[in-house]
Structure formats: C-alpha cells, structure tokens
Short mmCIF file of C-alpha atoms in Angstrom, two decimals:
data_model
loop_
_atom_site.label_atom_id
_atom_site.label_comp_id
_atom_site.label_asym_id
_atom_site.label_seq_id
_atom_site.Cartn_x
_atom_site.Cartn_y
_atom_site.Cartn_z
CA MET A 1 69.50 91.05 63.80
CA LYS A 2 73.02 91.35 62.40
CA ASN A 3 73.23 95.01 63.42
CA LEU A 4 72.06 94.10 66.94
CA LEU A 5 74.79 91.46 67.22
CA VAL A 6 77.46 93.92 66.06
CA PHE A 7 76.20 96.47 68.61
CA PHE A 8 76.36 93.88 71.41
CA LEU A 9 79.90 92.78 70.51
CA PHE A 10 81.06 96.40 70.28
CA ASN A 11 79.76 97.21 73.75
CA LEU A 12 81.29 94.04 75.17
CA LEU A 13 84.65 95.02 73.69
CA CYS A 14 84.40 98.53 75.16
CA LEU A 15 83.74 97.12 78.62
CA SER A 16 86.80 94.94 78.30
CA VAL A 17 88.96 97.84 77.13
CA GLN A 18 87.68 100.26 79.77
CA GLY A 19 87.98 97.90 82.73
CA ALA A 20 91.03 97.04 84.81
CA THR A 21 92.79 93.74 84.08
CA LEU A 22 95.60 91.77 85.71
CA GLU A 23 97.64 89.03 84.06
CA PHE A 24 100.60 87.06 85.42
CA ALA A 25 103.92 88.13 83.86
CA PHE A 26 106.70 86.44 85.84
CA GLN A 27 107.97 85.62 89.32
CA LEU A 28 110.89 87.00 91.29
CA GLY A 29 112.55 84.81 93.93
CA GLU A 30 112.30 81.15 94.81
CA LYS A 31 109.25 79.82 96.60
CA GLN A 32 109.81 78.86 100.24
CA SER A 33 107.52 77.18 102.74
CA PRO A 34 105.85 79.91 104.83
CA ARG A 35 106.47 79.72 108.57
CA LEU A 36 103.59 79.72 111.02
CA ASP A 37 105.36 81.53 113.86
CA LYS A 38 106.76 84.50 111.93
CA LEU A 39 107.36 85.66 108.38
CA LEU A 40 110.43 84.49 106.49
CA PRO A 41 113.40 86.93 106.30
CA ASP A 42 113.08 87.15 102.49
CA VAL A 43 109.41 88.16 102.48
CA ALA A 44 109.25 91.73 101.11
CA ARG A 45 107.85 93.99 103.82
CA GLN A 46 108.08 97.03 101.52
CA MET A 47 108.58 97.46 97.76
CA VAL A 48 108.96 100.34 95.32
CA PHE A 49 109.84 100.65 91.62
CA ASN A 50 112.47 103.09 90.35
CA THR A 51 111.59 105.98 88.06
CA ASP A 52 111.87 104.12 84.71
CA SER A 53 110.22 100.93 86.06
CA THR A 54 113.29 98.78 85.30
CA LYS A 55 114.18 98.01 88.94
CA LEU A 56 112.22 96.92 92.00
CA ILE A 57 113.62 97.75 95.43
CA ALA A 58 112.43 95.54 98.27
CA LYS A 59 113.12 95.40 102.00
CA GLY A 60 112.89 91.93 103.48
CA MET A 61 111.47 91.11 106.89
CA GLY A 62 115.04 90.32 107.95
CA GLY A 63 116.13 93.90 107.20
CA THR A 64 118.09 93.35 104.00
CA ILE A 65 117.33 95.66 101.07
CA VAL A 66 117.69 94.22 97.57
CA GLU A 67 117.25 95.54 94.05
CA TRP A 68 115.64 93.33 91.41
CA ASP A 69 116.37 93.90 87.72
CA ILE A 70 113.01 93.48 85.97
CA GLN A 71 114.54 92.47 82.64
CA THR A 72 117.12 89.93 83.85
CA ARG A 73 115.19 88.98 87.02
CA GLN A 74 118.43 89.04 88.96
CA LYS A 75 118.85 90.68 92.36
CA ARG A 76 121.65 92.37 94.21
CA GLU A 77 121.92 93.37 97.84
CA ILE A 78 122.12 97.12 98.25
CA GLY A 79 125.31 97.67 100.22
CA ASN A 80 125.30 96.22 103.70
CA THR A 81 122.30 98.20 104.83
CA HIS A 82 120.06 96.40 107.29
CA THR A 83 117.02 98.38 108.32
CA LYS A 84 114.58 98.39 111.19
CA ARG A 85 110.92 98.25 110.14
CA TRP A 86 110.80 100.84 107.35
CA PHE A 87 112.40 102.76 104.56
CA ALA A 88 111.27 105.64 102.33
CA TYR A 89 112.31 106.23 98.72
CA ALA A 90 112.96 109.38 96.67
CA ILE A 91 112.23 108.21 93.15
CA SER A 92 113.74 111.27 91.40
CA THR A 93 117.15 110.87 93.06
CA ASP A 94 117.12 107.06 93.59
CA GLN A 95 117.83 107.45 97.30
CA LEU A 96 116.55 105.74 100.43
CA LEU A 97 115.78 107.11 103.86
CA VAL A 98 116.37 104.27 106.32
CA ARG A 99 116.56 103.58 110.04
CA LYS A 100 119.50 101.23 110.42
CA ALA A 101 120.06 98.56 113.03
CA ASP A 102 122.16 101.03 115.08
CA ASP A 103 119.24 103.54 115.01
CA ASN A 104 121.07 105.95 112.71
CA ILE A 105 118.78 107.63 110.17
CA THR A 106 120.67 107.74 106.90
CA ILE A 107 120.23 108.75 103.27
CA PHE A 108 121.48 105.93 101.04
CA SER A 109 122.18 106.16 97.30
CA VAL A 110 120.89 103.02 95.57
CA GLY A 111 123.09 103.46 92.52
CA SER A 112 126.46 104.42 94.04
CA GLY A 113 126.14 102.92 97.51
CA ASP A 114 127.08 106.24 99.15
CA GLU A 115 125.61 106.84 102.57
CA ALA A 116 125.09 110.02 104.59
CA LEU A 117 123.97 110.39 108.19
CA LEU A 118 120.88 112.53 108.71
CA THR A 119 120.29 112.09 112.45
CA SER A 120 119.99 109.33 115.03
CA GLY A 121 117.32 107.99 117.35
CA GLN A 122 114.62 105.37 117.60
CA TYR A 123 112.32 106.81 114.95
CA GLU A 124 109.34 104.55 114.38
CA SER A 125 108.29 105.97 111.02
CA GLY A 126 109.50 108.29 108.29
CA SER A 127 108.89 109.46 104.75
CA LEU A 128 110.79 111.22 101.99
CA SER A 129 109.66 113.54 99.20
CA VAL A 130 109.99 112.39 95.60
CA ASP A 131 112.81 114.88 94.94
CA GLY A 132 114.66 113.94 98.14
CA THR A 133 114.63 117.46 99.62
CA LEU A 134 112.15 116.94 102.46
CA ALA A 135 111.89 114.25 105.13
CA VAL A 136 109.45 113.68 107.98
CA LEU A 137 110.22 111.57 111.05
CA SER A 138 108.42 110.45 114.19
CA LYS A 139 109.58 108.50 117.24
CA GLY A 140 106.06 107.22 117.87
CA ASN A 141 105.33 110.05 120.29
CA ASN A 142 103.19 113.17 119.81
CA GLU A 143 105.65 114.84 117.47
CA VAL A 144 106.36 114.90 113.73
CA GLU A 145 109.70 116.39 112.72
CA VAL A 146 110.07 118.09 109.33
CA TRP A 147 113.60 118.15 107.88
CA ARG A 148 114.93 120.10 104.89
CA LEU A 149 117.70 118.24 103.04
CA ASP A 150 120.22 119.69 100.64
CA LYS A 151 119.57 118.69 97.05
CA GLN A 152 122.30 116.40 95.75
CA GLY A 153 122.78 113.95 92.95
CA SER A 154 123.19 110.26 93.63
CA LYS A 155 126.86 110.44 92.56
CA THR A 156 127.81 112.89 95.32
CA VAL A 157 129.96 111.28 98.02
CA GLU A 158 129.34 112.56 101.54
CA THR A 159 129.67 111.19 105.05
CA GLU A 160 127.24 113.68 106.51
CA ARG A 161 124.19 115.12 104.87
CA SER A 162 123.55 118.84 105.16
CA ALA A 163 120.14 119.03 106.79
CA GLN A 164 118.04 121.36 108.88
CA LYS A 165 115.07 120.58 111.09
CA LEU A 166 112.45 123.06 109.92
CA LYS A 167 109.70 122.50 112.45
CA THR A 168 107.99 120.04 114.73
CA PHE A 169 104.24 119.41 114.54
CA LEU A 170 102.50 118.42 117.77
CA THR A 171 99.94 115.69 117.25
CA ASP A 172 96.75 114.93 119.17
CA LEU A 173 97.70 111.28 119.76
CA PRO A 174 100.97 109.31 119.49
CA VAL A 175 102.04 108.63 115.89
CA ARG A 176 101.94 104.84 116.16
CA ASN A 177 100.29 103.81 112.90
CA GLY A 178 102.21 105.44 110.07
CA LEU A 179 103.57 108.64 108.59
CA THR A 180 103.74 109.67 104.95
CA LEU A 181 104.44 112.58 102.61
CA SER A 182 102.55 113.32 99.40
CA ASN A 183 104.56 112.94 96.20
CA ASP A 184 105.04 116.70 95.88
CA GLY A 185 106.17 117.01 99.51
CA GLN A 186 103.36 119.44 100.26
CA LEU A 187 101.17 117.34 102.56
CA ILE A 188 101.93 115.18 105.60
CA ALA A 189 99.59 112.50 106.98
CA ALA A 190 100.14 111.01 110.43
CA ALA A 191 98.10 108.01 111.58
CA GLU A 192 97.83 108.28 115.35
CA GLY A 193 96.46 105.86 117.91
CA SER A 194 95.72 105.33 121.59
CA TYR A 195 93.95 102.98 123.96
CA ARG A 196 92.07 104.21 126.99
CA ASP A 197 89.87 102.35 129.43
CA GLY A 198 86.27 103.04 128.62
CA GLU A 199 87.11 104.37 125.16
CA GLY A 200 88.86 101.40 123.61
CA HIS A 201 91.15 101.91 120.64
CA ARG A 202 91.07 105.24 118.86
CA THR A 203 92.78 106.00 115.57
CA VAL A 204 92.92 109.53 114.14
CA ILE A 205 94.67 110.79 111.00
CA GLU A 206 95.89 114.36 110.95
CA ILE A 207 96.90 116.00 107.67
CA TRP A 208 99.13 119.08 107.51
CA ASP A 209 100.28 121.38 104.78
CA THR A 210 104.03 121.58 105.37
CA THR A 211 103.82 125.39 105.37
CA ALA A 212 100.97 125.59 107.92
CA GLU A 213 100.99 125.41 111.70
CA ASN A 214 97.77 123.46 112.27
CA PRO A 215 96.21 120.42 110.57
CA ILE A 216 94.18 121.17 107.47
CA GLN A 217 92.13 118.01 107.99
CA VAL A 218 91.46 115.60 110.87
CA LEU A 219 90.00 112.21 109.95
CA ASN A 220 88.47 110.28 112.84
CA THR A 221 88.38 106.64 111.86
CA GLY A 222 86.38 105.58 114.90
CA GLU A 223 87.19 102.68 117.20
CA ILE A 224 89.61 100.64 115.11
CA LEU A 225 92.64 98.75 116.32
CA GLY A 226 95.14 100.41 114.01
CA VAL A 227 96.47 100.48 110.47
CA TRP A 228 99.33 98.99 108.46
CA ASN A 229 99.19 101.49 105.62
CA VAL A 230 98.55 105.19 105.20
CA LEU A 231 99.12 106.61 101.71
CA PHE A 232 98.26 109.55 99.50
CA SER A 233 96.96 109.13 95.97
CA PRO A 234 99.49 110.16 93.29
CA ASP A 235 97.84 113.59 92.90
CA ALA A 236 97.45 114.03 96.70
CA THR A 237 93.66 114.51 96.51
CA MET A 238 92.87 111.29 98.41
CA LEU A 239 94.15 109.37 101.41
CA ALA A 240 93.77 105.62 101.96
CA VAL A 241 94.22 103.43 105.04
CA ASP A 242 93.43 99.89 106.04
CA THR A 243 91.31 99.26 109.13
CA GLN A 244 90.87 96.53 111.74
CA GLN A 245 87.89 96.07 114.03
CA ASN A 246 86.40 93.03 115.75
CA ALA A 247 89.05 90.73 114.21
CA GLN A 248 88.08 91.80 110.68
CA SER A 249 89.90 94.19 108.38
CA GLY A 250 88.76 96.76 105.84
CA ILE A 251 89.79 99.83 103.83
CA ARG A 252 88.83 103.48 103.68
CA VAL A 253 89.53 106.27 101.21
CA TRP A 254 88.85 109.95 101.94
CA GLU A 255 88.79 113.04 99.79
CA ILE A 256 91.32 115.25 101.56
CA LYS A 257 89.83 118.63 100.76
CA THR A 258 86.37 117.85 102.13
CA GLY A 259 87.03 114.90 104.43
CA ARG A 260 84.31 112.98 102.57
CA LYS A 261 84.56 109.18 102.54
CA LEU A 262 84.90 107.91 98.99
CA LEU A 263 85.30 104.20 99.76
CA THR A 264 84.44 102.36 102.98
CA LYS A 265 84.66 98.58 103.16
CA SER A 266 84.85 96.42 106.27
CA GLY A 267 84.19 92.90 107.50
CA PHE A 268 86.92 91.19 105.47
CA GLU A 269 87.75 87.65 106.58
CA ALA A 270 91.39 88.63 107.11
CA TYR A 271 92.50 90.00 110.47
CA TRP A 272 94.77 92.55 108.75
CA THR A 273 94.84 94.06 105.28
CA ARG A 274 98.60 94.38 105.09
CA ALA A 275 99.07 96.05 101.71
CA LEU A 276 97.53 98.96 99.78
CA ALA A 277 98.53 100.69 96.55
CA PHE A 278 96.92 103.36 94.38
CA SER A 279 97.10 102.81 90.63
CA PRO A 280 99.21 105.45 88.83
CA ASN A 281 96.12 107.34 87.66
CA GLY A 282 94.52 107.18 91.11
CA ARG A 283 91.30 105.60 89.85
CA TYR A 284 91.88 102.24 91.53
CA LEU A 285 93.04 101.07 94.94
CA VAL A 286 94.53 97.59 95.29
CA SER A 287 94.44 95.73 98.61
CA GLY A 288 96.21 92.56 99.76
CA ASP A 289 95.47 90.75 103.02
CA GLU A 290 96.52 87.94 105.34
CA ALA A 291 93.80 85.69 103.96
CA SER A 292 95.54 85.73 100.53
CA ASN A 293 93.02 88.02 98.83
CA LEU A 294 94.14 90.50 96.17
CA ARG A 295 91.35 92.95 95.30
CA VAL A 296 91.18 95.87 92.90
CA TRP A 297 88.71 98.56 93.93
CA ASP A 298 87.18 101.11 91.57
CA ILE A 299 87.04 104.10 93.93
CA ALA A 300 84.39 106.04 92.03
CA LYS A 301 82.10 103.01 91.79
CA GLY A 302 82.85 101.91 95.35
CA GLU A 303 83.16 98.28 94.36
CA SER A 304 85.68 95.51 93.75
CA VAL A 305 86.29 94.88 90.05
CA ILE A 306 88.97 92.16 90.41
CA TRP A 307 89.31 89.54 93.14
CA GLU A 308 92.13 86.99 93.08
CA THR A 309 93.10 84.53 95.84
CA TYR A 310 96.65 83.25 96.31
CA SER A 311 97.88 80.22 98.22
CA THR A 312 99.41 82.33 101.00
CA GLY A 313 99.19 85.79 102.57
CA ILE A 314 100.07 89.07 100.84
CA GLN A 315 102.58 91.37 102.56
CA SER A 316 103.16 94.33 100.22
CA LEU A 317 102.22 95.82 96.84
CA ALA A 318 103.82 98.24 94.38
CA PHE A 319 102.81 99.74 91.02
CA SER A 320 105.44 100.60 88.44
CA PRO A 321 105.42 104.31 87.47
CA ASN A 322 104.79 103.47 83.80
CA GLY A 323 101.60 101.64 84.79
CA ASN A 324 102.66 98.33 83.24
CA TYR A 325 103.23 96.23 86.36
CA LEU A 326 101.82 95.46 89.77
CA ALA A 327 104.22 93.67 92.15
CA VAL A 328 102.67 91.38 94.78
CA ALA A 329 104.87 90.12 97.63
CA LEU A 330 103.69 86.85 99.15
CA TRP A 331 104.47 85.07 102.41
CA ASP A 332 106.25 82.30 100.47
CA ALA A 333 109.04 84.86 99.77
CA THR A 334 108.18 85.24 96.06
CA ILE A 335 107.19 88.46 94.30
CA GLN A 336 104.57 87.97 91.62
CA ILE A 337 104.86 90.51 88.78
CA LEU A 338 101.50 91.09 87.08
CA HIS A 339 100.73 92.94 83.86
CA TRP A 340 98.38 95.79 84.76
CA ARG A 341 95.90 97.40 82.44
CA GLY A 342 93.79 100.21 83.87
CA ASN A 343 91.63 102.79 82.17
CA ASN A 344 93.68 105.83 81.10
CA GLU A 345 96.92 104.51 82.61
#
C-alpha cells in the first residue's frame, strides 16, 4: 500500500513538472476604465521583449511606442515616434521598422534613438528579420516587396538607410490580413483576403521562400472573415492564425512543409481572437480574445491545458526569449506579466 502511494505521488509530481503553468508576477501600468466606443490610447496593440528579456517594447493604440524596464517597472517613451497600425522588431539589433504618421517607413534604433528613412508610402503591413537585414512590406494590394537592408549596429547614426528592393511577389488576393517573416528571414507568409458576391469572404495564406519565385505553400482557410494575427513558430515549421466566422472566432495551426492542420479550434464566444503567441519552444500556442479568455494550447495534443478569464478583453501577447515571462496586454491599459513554465523551455 505504501509503495502504491509513493508511485501515485511520483506520477502526480511528474504531471505537474511536465505541464505548462502560469503564475502572476507583476503588473505594468495603471488600470484605467475601458471605453466602450474604442480602445484607450495606452492599450498595447503590439508588444515584444528585447533579446535578454529585460525590456518590453509596446506600441499603444494611440501610436506611441514605449519601453518598459522589467526590473524597475518604469517606462520611457521611445523618441517621438508615433506609428500607424504596426511595427516590426529586429531583436538582434534592437531596431524597429515602423510606418510613421507621415507615412514614412523608417528604421528606428531603440537604444540610441537614431532614425533612418527606408521608403515612404501607405504600407498596411510589414515585417523585419531578427538580424535586421531583410524587410517585407505591402500596401494592402496584390504585392509583397522584399527589401535588403545594410547591416549596421544600433550606435550608427544615419539619416538614410542604405537599402535595395530585391523583388516583388505577386499575390493571388490583396494582402489585407497580415504579413510576417520567419525568425531566420527565410520564409514570408502573407494573409490575403477578398469579398465577392456569391463567394462571401475568402482568406488565403501564401508562403514563399525568399529565394524562390512562386509560393511553396498555399493555405486556404475557407470562408472566414479575416485574421488579426499571422505568425511563424520560432523554428519556422508551423504557421498560426486566428479565424472569424459566423460571429465566432477560432485558431488554426498548420505544418508548413505538408500543409497539414495541426490544431483547428472554432466557435469561441469572442467575435475576434486578437492575440496569439508561440511559446519559445514552439510546443504551445497562447490565445487571447475579446471575451477576456487567455488559453494555452498544447499543439501536439490539440487541446487547451490552461484557461484563465480576465475582467476585460485581451489585445496582445508576448513571450520573453528566456521563456520566463508571458506578457498579457488588457483593455484596461495594464500589462500583466506572468511567470511561465513550459516543458523543455
């Protein structure tokens, strides 16, 4: 009997050690009363940690980009850079690719505050490689531009960035739902969408190798309204998006090489799933939605292993590179920093 009890406790301990866990660590920002008509300016639309996980960079809905110090929990505004809709971050060089209010596309050094013009135009989406040498841009039309950037350190002061447009990919549908590069800069994913009478909404994701002329994979999501997120797993073997159909959201994960669906969930109570993030080891996908649900999905098992509900909607998510933290941006303008424990992180 004693041996049986020891065996049971040992297995229970192993399950606890092997599973993913989340625990509240601390909060960034002061809680505000969420507005019903539109999100507050300080709500973080996008977030990303720096390379040593000591800083969190966040772009507010109002366009201001700030940097939070994780140890002191103090923030500073990064220059006077106000962005439209999006930014992309090169973690190795601590630089941002941003579309500014004047529609200039610039490379901005977070540390020094130096800024260099890349190009100009009403680009609706863009992404930047981890080493800051490759950028992709789209104006929301049927084109994806690939730019080669000179490699520079964050301390270099320039007013113009040496850059060359390498090629332009022609897409099947307008790139209206997102554009991203894999961490190694090798793969591009464009989430495209259209609406036609008799066909309804159509969303397709095309994936290119940056050295090829044609897509290496085309993922037809079916008749969904669109997506908020399109992202590669850290090792670029998977692609994840959120979905929306019949006023209910969901998520999907594909294996890029085969196009096989690894995770398909739909029928969430939220209209939109606004935030997705892969864990650093790629085993888990975390989703956050308008109905305040934070869920951790074990991709291999195809099931939710953690489900937490907040008092207000979730706008964005970010994992720290060291695997210690998950940042959760809420509609009350706070960022909840959670201790993350995942198997083999």
